[in-house]
Coordinates of N, CA and C and ligand atoms in Angstrom, one line a residue:
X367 N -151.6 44.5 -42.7 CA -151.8 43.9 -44.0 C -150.6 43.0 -44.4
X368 N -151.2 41.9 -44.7 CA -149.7 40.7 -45.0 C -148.8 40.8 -46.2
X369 N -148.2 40.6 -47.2 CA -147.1 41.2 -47.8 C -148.4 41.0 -49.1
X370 N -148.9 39.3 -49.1 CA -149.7 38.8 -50.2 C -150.7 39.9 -50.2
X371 N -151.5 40.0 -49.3 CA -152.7 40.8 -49.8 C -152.8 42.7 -50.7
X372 N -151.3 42.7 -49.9 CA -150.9 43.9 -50.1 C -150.9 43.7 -51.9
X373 N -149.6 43.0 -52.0 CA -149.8 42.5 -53.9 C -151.1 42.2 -54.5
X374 N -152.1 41.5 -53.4 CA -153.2 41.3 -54.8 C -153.4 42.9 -54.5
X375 N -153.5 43.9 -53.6 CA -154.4 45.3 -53.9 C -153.6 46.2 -55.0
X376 N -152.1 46.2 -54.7 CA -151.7 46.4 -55.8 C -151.9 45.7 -57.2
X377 N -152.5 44.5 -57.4 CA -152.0 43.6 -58.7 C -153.4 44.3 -59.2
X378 N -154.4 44.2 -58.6 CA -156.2 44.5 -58.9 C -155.9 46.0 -59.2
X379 N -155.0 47.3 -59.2 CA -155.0 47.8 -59.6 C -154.1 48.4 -60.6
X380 N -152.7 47.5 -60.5 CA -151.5 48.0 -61.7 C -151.0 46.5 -62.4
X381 N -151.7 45.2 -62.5 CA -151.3 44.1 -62.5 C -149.9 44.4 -62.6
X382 N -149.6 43.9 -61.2 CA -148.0 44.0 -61.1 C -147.4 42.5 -60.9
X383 N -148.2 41.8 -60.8 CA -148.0 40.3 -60.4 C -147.3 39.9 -61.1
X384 N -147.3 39.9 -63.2 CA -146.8 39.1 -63.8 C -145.4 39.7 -64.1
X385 N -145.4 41.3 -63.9 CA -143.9 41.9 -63.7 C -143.0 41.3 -62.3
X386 N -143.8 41.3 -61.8 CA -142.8 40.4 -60.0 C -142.5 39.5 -60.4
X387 N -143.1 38.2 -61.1 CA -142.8 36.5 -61.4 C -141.6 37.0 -62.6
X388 N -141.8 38.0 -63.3 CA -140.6 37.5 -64.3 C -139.3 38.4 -64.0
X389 N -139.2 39.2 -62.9 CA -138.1 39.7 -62.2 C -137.7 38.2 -61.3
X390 N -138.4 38.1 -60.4 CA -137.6 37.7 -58.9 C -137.7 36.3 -59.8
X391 N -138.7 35.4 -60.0 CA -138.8 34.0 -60.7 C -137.1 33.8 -61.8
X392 N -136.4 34.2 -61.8 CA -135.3 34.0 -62.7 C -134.7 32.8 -62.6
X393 N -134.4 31.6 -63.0 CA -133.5 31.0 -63.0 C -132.1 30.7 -63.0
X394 N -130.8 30.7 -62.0 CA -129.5 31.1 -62.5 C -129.2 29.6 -63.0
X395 N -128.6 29.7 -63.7 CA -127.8 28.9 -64.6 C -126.8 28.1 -64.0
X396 N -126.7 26.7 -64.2 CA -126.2 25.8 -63.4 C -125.0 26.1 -63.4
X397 N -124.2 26.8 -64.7 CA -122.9 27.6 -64.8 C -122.5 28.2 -63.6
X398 N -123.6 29.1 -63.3 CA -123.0 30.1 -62.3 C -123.6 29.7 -61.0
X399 N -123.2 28.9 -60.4 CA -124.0 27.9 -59.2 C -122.4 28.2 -58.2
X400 N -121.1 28.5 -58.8 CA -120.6 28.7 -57.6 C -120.4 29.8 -56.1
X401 N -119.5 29.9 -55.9 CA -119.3 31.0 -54.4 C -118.6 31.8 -55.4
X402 N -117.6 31.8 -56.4 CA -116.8 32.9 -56.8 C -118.2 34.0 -57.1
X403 N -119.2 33.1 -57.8 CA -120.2 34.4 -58.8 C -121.3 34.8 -57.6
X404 N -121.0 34.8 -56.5 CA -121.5 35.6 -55.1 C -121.0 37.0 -55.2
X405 N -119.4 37.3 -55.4 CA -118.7 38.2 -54.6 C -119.0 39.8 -55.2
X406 N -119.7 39.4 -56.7 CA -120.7 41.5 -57.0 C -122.0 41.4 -56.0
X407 N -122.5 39.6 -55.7 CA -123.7 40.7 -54.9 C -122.8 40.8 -53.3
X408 N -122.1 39.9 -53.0 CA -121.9 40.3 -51.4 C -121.4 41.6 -51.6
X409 N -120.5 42.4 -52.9 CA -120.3 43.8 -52.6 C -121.3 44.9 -52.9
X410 N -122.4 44.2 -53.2 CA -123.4 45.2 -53.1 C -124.3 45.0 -51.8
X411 N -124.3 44.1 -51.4 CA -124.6 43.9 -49.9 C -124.1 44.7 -49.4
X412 N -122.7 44.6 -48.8 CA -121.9 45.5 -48.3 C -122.2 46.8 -48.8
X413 N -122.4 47.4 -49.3 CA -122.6 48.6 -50.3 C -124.2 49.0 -49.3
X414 N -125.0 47.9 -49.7 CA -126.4 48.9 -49.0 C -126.4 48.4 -47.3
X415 N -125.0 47.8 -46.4 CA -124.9 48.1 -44.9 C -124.5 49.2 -45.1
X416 N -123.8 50.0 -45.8 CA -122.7 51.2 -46.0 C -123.7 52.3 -45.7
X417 N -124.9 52.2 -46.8 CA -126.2 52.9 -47.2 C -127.1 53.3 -45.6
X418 N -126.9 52.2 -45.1 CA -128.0 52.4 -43.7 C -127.2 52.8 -43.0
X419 N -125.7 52.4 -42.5 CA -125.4 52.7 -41.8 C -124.5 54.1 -41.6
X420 N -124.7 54.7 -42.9 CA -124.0 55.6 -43.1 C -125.4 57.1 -42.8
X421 N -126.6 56.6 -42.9 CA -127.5 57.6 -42.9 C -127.6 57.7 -41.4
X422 N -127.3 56.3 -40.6 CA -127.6 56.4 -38.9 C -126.5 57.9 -38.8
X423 N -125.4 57.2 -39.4 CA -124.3 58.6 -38.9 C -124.0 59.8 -39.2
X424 N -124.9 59.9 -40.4 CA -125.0 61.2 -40.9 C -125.8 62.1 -39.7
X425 N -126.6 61.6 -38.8 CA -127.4 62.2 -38.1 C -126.7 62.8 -36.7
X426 N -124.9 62.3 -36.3 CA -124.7 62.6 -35.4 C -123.3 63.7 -36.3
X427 N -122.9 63.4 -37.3 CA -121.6 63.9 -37.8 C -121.7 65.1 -37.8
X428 N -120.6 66.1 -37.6 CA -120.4 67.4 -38.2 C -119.4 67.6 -39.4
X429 N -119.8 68.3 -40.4 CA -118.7 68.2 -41.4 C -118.6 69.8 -41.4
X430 N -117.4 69.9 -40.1 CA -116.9 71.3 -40.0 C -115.8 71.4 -39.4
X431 N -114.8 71.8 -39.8 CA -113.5 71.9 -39.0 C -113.0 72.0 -37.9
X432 N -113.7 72.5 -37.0 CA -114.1 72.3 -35.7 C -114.7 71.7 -34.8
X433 N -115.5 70.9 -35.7 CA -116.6 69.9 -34.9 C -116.3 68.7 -35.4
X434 N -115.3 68.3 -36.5 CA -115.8 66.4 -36.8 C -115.0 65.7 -36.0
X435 N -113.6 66.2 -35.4 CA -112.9 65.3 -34.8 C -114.5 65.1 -33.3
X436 N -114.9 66.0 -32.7 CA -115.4 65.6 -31.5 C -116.6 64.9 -31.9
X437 N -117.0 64.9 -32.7 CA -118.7 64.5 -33.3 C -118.3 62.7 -33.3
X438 N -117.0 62.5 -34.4 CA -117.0 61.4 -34.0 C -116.5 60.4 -32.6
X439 N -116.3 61.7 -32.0 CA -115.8 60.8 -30.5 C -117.0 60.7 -29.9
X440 N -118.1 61.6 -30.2 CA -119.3 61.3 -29.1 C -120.0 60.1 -30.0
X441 N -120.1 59.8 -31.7 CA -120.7 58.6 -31.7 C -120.3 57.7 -31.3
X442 N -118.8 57.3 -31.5 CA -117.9 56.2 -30.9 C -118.3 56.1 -29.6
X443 N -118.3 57.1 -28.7 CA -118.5 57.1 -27.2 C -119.5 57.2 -26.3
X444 N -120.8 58.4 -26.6 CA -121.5 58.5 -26.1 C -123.1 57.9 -26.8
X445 N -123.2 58.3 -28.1 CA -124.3 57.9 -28.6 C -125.0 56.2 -28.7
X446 N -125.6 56.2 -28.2 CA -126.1 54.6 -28.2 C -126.2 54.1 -29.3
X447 N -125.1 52.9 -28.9 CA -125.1 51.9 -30.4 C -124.0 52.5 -31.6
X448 N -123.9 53.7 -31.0 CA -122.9 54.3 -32.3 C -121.7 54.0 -32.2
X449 N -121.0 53.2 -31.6 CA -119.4 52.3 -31.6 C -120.1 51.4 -32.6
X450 N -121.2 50.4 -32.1 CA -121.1 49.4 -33.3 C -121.7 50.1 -34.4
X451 N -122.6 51.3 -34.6 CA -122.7 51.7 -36.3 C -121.4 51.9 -36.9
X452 N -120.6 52.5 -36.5 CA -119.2 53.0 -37.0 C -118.9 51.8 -36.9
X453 N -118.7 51.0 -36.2 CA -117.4 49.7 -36.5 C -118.6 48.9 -37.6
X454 N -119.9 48.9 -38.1 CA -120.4 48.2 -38.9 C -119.9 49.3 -40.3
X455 N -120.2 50.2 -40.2 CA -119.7 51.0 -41.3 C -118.6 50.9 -42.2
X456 N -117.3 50.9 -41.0 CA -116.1 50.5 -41.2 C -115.7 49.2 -41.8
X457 N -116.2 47.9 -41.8 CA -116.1 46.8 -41.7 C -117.0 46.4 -43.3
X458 N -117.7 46.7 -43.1 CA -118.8 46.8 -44.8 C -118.1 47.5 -45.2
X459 N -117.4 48.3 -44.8 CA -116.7 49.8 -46.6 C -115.4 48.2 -46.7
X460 N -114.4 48.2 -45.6 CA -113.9 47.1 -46.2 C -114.1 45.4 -47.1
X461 N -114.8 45.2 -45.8 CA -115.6 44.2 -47.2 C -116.1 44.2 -48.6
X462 N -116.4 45.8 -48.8 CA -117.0 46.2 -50.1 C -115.9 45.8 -51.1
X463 N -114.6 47.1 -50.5 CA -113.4 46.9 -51.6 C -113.0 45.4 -51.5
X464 N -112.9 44.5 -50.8 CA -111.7 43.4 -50.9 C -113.0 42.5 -52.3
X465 N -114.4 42.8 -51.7 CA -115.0 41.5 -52.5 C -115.3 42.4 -54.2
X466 N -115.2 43.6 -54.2 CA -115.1 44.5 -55.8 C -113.6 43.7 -56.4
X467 N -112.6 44.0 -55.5 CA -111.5 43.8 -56.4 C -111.4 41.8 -56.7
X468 N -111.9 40.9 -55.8 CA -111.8 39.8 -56.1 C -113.1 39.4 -57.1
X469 N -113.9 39.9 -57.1 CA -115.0 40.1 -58.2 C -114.1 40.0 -59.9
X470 N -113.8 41.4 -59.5 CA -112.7 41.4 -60.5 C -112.2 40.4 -60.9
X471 N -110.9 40.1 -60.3 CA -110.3 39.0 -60.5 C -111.0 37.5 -61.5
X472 N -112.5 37.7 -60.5 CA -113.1 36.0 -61.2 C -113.0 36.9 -62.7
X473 N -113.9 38.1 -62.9 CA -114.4 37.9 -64.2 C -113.1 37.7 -64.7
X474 N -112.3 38.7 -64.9 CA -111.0 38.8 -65.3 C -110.4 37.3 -65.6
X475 N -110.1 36.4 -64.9 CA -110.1 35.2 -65.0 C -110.6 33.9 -65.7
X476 N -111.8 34.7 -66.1 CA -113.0 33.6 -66.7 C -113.3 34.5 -67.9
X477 N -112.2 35.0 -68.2 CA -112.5 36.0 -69.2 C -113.8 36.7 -69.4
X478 N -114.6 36.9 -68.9 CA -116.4 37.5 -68.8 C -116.2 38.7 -69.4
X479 N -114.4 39.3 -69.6 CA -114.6 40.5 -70.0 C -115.0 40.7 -71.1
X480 N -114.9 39.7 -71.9 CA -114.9 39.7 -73.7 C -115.9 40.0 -73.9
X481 N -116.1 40.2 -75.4 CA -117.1 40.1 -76.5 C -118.7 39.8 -75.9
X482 N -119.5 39.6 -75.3 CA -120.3 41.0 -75.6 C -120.5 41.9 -74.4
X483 N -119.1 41.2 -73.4 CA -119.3 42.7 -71.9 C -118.6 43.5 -72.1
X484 N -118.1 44.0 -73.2 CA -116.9 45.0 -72.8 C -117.4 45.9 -72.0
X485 N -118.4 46.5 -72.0 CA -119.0 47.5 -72.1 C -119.1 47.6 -70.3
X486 N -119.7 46.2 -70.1 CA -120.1 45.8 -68.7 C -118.2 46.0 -67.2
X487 N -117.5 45.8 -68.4 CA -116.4 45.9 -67.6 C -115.7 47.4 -67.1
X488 N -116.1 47.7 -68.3 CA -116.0 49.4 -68.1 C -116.8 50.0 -66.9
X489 N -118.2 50.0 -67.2 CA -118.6 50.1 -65.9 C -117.9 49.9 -64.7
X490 N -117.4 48.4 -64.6 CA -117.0 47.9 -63.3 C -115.9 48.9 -62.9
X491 N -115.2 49.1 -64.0 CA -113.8 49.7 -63.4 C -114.1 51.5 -63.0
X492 N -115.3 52.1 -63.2 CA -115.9 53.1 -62.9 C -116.4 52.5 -61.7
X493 N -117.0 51.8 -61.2 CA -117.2 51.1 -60.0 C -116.0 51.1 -59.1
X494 N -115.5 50.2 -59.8 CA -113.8 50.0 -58.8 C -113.0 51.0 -58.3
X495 N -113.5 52.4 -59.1 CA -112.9 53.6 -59.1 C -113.4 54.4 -57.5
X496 N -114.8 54.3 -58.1 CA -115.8 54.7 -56.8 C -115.5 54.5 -55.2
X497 N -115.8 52.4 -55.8 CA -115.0 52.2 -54.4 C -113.8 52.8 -53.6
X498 N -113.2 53.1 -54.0 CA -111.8 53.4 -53.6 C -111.9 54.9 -53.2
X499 N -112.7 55.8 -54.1 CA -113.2 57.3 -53.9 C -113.8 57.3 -52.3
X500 N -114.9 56.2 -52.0 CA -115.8 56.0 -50.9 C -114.9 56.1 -50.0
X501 N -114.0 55.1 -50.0 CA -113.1 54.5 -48.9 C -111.7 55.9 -48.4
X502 N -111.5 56.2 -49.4 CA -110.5 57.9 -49.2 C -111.3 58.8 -48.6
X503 N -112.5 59.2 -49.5 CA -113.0 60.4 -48.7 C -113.5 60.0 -47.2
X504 N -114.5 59.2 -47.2 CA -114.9 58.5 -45.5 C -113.2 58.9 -44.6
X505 N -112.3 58.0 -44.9 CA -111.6 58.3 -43.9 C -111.0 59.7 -43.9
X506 N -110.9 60.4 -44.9 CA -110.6 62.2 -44.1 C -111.9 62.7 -43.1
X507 N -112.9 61.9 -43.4 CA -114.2 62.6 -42.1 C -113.7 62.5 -41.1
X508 N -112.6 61.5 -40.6 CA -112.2 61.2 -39.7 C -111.9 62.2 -38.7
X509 N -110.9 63.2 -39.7 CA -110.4 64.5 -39.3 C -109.5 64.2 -38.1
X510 N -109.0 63.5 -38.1 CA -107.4 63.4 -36.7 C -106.3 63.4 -37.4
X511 N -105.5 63.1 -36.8 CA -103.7 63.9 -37.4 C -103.9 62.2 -38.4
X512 N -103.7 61.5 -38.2 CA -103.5 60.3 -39.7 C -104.3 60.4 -40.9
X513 N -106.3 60.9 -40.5 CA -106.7 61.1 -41.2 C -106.2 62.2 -42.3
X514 N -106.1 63.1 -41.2 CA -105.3 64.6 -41.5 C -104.2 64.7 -43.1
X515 N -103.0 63.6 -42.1 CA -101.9 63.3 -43.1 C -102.6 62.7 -43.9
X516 N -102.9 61.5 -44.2 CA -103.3 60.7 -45.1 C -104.6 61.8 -46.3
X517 N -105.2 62.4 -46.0 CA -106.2 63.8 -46.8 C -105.1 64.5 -48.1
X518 N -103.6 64.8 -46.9 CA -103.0 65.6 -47.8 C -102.3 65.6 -48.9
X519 N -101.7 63.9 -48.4 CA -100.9 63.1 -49.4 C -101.6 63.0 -50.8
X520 N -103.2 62.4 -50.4 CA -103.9 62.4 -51.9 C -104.2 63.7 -52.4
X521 N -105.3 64.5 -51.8 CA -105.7 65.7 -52.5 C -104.5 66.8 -52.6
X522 N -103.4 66.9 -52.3 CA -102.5 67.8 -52.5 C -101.8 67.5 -53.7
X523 N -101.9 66.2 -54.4 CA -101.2 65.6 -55.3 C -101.3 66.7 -56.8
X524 N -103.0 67.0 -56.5 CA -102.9 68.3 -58.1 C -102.3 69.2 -58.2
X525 N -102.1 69.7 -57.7 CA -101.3 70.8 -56.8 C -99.8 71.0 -57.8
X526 N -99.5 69.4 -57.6 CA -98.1 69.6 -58.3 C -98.1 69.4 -60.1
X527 N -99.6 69.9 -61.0 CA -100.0 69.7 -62.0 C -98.9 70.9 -63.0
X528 N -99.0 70.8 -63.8 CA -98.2 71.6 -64.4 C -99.2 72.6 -64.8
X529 N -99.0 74.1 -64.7 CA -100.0 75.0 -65.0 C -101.1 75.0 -64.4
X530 N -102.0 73.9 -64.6 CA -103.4 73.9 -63.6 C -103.4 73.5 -62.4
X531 N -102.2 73.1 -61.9 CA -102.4 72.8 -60.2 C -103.4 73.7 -59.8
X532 N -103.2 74.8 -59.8 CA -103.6 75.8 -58.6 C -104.9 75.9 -58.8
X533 N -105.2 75.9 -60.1 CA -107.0 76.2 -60.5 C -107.3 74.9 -60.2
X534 N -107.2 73.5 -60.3 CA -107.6 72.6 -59.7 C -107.8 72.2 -58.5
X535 N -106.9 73.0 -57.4 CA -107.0 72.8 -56.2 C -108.0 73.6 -55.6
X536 N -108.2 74.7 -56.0 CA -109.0 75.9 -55.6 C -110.6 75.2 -56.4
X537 N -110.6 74.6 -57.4 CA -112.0 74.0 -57.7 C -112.6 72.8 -56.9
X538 N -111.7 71.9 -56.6 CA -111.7 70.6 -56.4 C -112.1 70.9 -54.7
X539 N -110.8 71.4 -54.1 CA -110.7 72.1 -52.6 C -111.0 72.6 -51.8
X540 N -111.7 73.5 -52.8 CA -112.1 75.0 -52.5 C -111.0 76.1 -51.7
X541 N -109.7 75.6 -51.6 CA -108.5 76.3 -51.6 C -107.2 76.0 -51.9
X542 N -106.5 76.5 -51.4 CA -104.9 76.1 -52.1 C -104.1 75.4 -50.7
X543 N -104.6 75.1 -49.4 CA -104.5 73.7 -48.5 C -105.4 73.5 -48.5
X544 N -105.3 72.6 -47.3 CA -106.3 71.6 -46.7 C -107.2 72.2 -45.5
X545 N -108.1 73.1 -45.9 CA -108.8 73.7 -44.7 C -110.2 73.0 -44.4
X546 N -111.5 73.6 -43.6 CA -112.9 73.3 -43.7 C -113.0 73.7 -44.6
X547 N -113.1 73.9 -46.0 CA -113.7 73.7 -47.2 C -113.7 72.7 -47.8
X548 N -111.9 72.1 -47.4 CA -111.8 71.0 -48.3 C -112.6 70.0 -47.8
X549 N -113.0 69.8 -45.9 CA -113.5 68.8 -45.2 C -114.9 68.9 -45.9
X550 N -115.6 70.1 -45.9 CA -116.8 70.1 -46.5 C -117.0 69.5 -48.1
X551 N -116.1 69.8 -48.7 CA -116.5 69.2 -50.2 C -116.3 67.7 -49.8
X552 N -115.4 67.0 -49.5 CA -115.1 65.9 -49.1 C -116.7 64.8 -48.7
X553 N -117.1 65.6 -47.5 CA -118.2 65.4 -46.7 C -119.4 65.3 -48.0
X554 N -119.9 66.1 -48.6 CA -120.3 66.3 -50.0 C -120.2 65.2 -51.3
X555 N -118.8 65.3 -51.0 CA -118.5 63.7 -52.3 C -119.0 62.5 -51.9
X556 N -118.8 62.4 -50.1 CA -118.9 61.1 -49.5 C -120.2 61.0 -49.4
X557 N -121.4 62.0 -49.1 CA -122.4 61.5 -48.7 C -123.9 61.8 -49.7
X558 N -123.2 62.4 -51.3 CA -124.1 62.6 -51.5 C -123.3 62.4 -53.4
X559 N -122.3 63.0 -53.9 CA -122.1 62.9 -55.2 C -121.7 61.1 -55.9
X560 N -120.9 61.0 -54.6 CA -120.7 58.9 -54.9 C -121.6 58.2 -54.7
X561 N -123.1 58.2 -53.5 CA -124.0 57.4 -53.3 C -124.7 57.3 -55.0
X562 N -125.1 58.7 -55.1 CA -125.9 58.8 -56.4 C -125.2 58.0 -57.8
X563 N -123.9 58.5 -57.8 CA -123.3 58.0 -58.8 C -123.3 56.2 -59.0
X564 N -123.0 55.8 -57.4 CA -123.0 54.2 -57.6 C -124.5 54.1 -57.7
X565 N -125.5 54.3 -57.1 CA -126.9 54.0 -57.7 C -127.0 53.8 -59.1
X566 N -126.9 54.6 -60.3 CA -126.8 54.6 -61.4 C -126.3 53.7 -61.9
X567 N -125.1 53.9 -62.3 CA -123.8 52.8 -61.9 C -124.1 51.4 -62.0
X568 N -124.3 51.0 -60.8 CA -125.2 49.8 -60.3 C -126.0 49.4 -61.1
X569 N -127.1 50.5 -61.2 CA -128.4 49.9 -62.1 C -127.9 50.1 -63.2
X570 N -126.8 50.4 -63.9 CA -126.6 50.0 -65.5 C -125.8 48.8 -65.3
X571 N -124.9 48.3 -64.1 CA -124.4 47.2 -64.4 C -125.5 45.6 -64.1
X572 N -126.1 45.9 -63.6 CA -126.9 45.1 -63.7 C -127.9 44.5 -64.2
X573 N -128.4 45.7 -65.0 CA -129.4 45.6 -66.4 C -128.6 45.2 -67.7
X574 N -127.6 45.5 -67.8 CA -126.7 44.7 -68.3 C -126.4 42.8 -68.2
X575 N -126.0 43.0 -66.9 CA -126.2 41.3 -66.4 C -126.9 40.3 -66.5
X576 N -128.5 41.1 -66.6 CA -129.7 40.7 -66.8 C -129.8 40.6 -68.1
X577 N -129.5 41.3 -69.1 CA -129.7 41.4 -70.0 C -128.9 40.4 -70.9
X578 N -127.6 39.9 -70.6 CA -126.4 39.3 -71.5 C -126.5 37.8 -70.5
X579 N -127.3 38.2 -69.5 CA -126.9 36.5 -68.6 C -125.3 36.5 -68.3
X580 N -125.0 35.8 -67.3 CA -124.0 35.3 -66.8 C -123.0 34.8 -67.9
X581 N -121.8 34.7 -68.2 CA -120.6 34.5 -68.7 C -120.8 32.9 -68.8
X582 N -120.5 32.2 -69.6 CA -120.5 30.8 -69.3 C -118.8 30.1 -70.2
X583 N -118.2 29.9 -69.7 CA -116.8 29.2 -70.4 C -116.9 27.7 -70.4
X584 N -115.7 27.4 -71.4 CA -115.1 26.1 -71.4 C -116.0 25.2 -72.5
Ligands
HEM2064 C1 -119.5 48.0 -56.5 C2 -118.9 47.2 -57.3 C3 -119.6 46.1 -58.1 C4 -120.8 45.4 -57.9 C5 -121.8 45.7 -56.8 C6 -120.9 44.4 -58.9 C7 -121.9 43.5 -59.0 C8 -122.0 42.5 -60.0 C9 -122.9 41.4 -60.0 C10 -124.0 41.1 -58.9 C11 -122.7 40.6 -61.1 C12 -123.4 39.3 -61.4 C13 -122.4 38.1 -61.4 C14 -121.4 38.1 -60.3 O1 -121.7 38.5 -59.2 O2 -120.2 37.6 -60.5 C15 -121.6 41.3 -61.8 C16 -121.2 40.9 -63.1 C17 -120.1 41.5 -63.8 N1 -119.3 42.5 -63.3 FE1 -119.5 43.5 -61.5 N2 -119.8 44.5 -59.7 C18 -119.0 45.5 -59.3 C19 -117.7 45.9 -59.8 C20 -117.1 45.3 -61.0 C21 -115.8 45.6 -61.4 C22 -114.8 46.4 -60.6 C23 -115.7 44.9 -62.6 C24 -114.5 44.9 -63.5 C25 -113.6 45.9 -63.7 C26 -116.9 44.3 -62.9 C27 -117.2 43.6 -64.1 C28 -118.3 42.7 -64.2 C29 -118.6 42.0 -65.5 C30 -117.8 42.0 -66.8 C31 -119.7 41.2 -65.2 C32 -120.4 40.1 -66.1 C33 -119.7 38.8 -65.6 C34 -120.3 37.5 -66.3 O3 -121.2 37.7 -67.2 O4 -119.9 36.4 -65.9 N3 -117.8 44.5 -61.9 N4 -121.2 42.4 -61.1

């Protein structure tokens, strides 16, 4: 069935037609015709290779203290195609942060923060936050001695809290080091409490976008 006929059978029964033309049919604004106002969707691009390719690898990973360091040597090594999923994985999580934070910068720049995005900005920096959450937890999956180090430097940091270290590490951790519990919750954050959250996230920042149009100066 061709994509069109498909829509009239949907349209003949939910008229969906005239909701499609006034989503996708949008106009952008001669304003925002340059390459800077690309760089939220290339990071949302990057964001859904992250999405596909992060489900390929969910299917070979182990998130157990005994099994992730080897899990990822056999995607890297034996699984077909799984060197380049992981090096596309890797490469989209970076691309994500560099074009989030330069994103930034434009609005920041063109002041877009103002009067009537505040609101929109805030989001972002809950965004910005994310990113950065994705990019820490993914690399402790790693589980080798850098990952290792690098896990303990950040999540041991509560630890040194005054009074609640210890109950934060044991909530957060699920102990007072860095064992398979912590890789498990980790594994948890990465592949299932952040995806959801930037979903939402996302779809409020951009109903937003939609809704206030693009920033126009000068
Ligand atoms: C995963 C992260 C993010 C994604 C996917 C994203 C995506 C987008 C997209 C597609 C737009 C439309 C215009 C454009 O692309 O320039 C936009 C606008 C905007 N974003 Fe983001 N963004 C993200 C993070 C951020 C961050 C970190 C901030 C600031 C702290 C931010 C603040 C804004 C604001 C204020 C606008 C409205 C700009 C205007 O009207 O000119 N965003 N975002």
């Amino acid at each position: 069935m061709s994509l069109t006929k498909l829509i009239d059978w949907l349209d003949e029964r939910f008229e969906i037609r005239r909701d499609l033309e006034r989503a996708l049919r949008r106009t952008v604004p001669r304003h925002a015709t340059g390459a800077v106002y690309c760089l939220g969707g290339i990071a949302f691009l990057a964001f859904m290779v992250e999405v596909v390719t992060g489900i390929a690898l969910a299917r070979y990973y182990q998130p157990n203290a005994a099994l992730a360091y080897e899990s990822v040597r056999v995607i890297t090594y034996e699984v077909p195609l799984g060197s380049l999923v992981r090096s596309l994985h890797y490469w989209a999580g970076n691309v994500m942060v560099a074009a989030v934070l330069l994103h930034m910068l434009r609005v920041y720049f063109m002041g877009a923060y103002r009067k009537p995005r505040e609101l929109n900005w805030v989001v972002g920096v809950a965004l910005l936050l994310l990113t950065f959450t994705f990019g820490f937890s993914g690399y402790a999956l790693r589980w080798d001695v850098a990952s290792y180090g690098a896990t303990s430097i950040v999540v041991l940091a509560p630890a040194s809290l005054p009074f609640a270290g210890a109950w934060v590490m044991k909530v957060f951790l699920g102990d007072l080091a860095i064992t398979g519990e912590t890789l498990t919750r980790l594994y948890f954050l990465h592949v299932f409490l952040l995806p959801m959250a930037a979903f939402v996230l996302m779809l409020i920042h951009f109903l937003i976008v939609r809704r206030q149009g693009i920033a126009s100066y000068m």
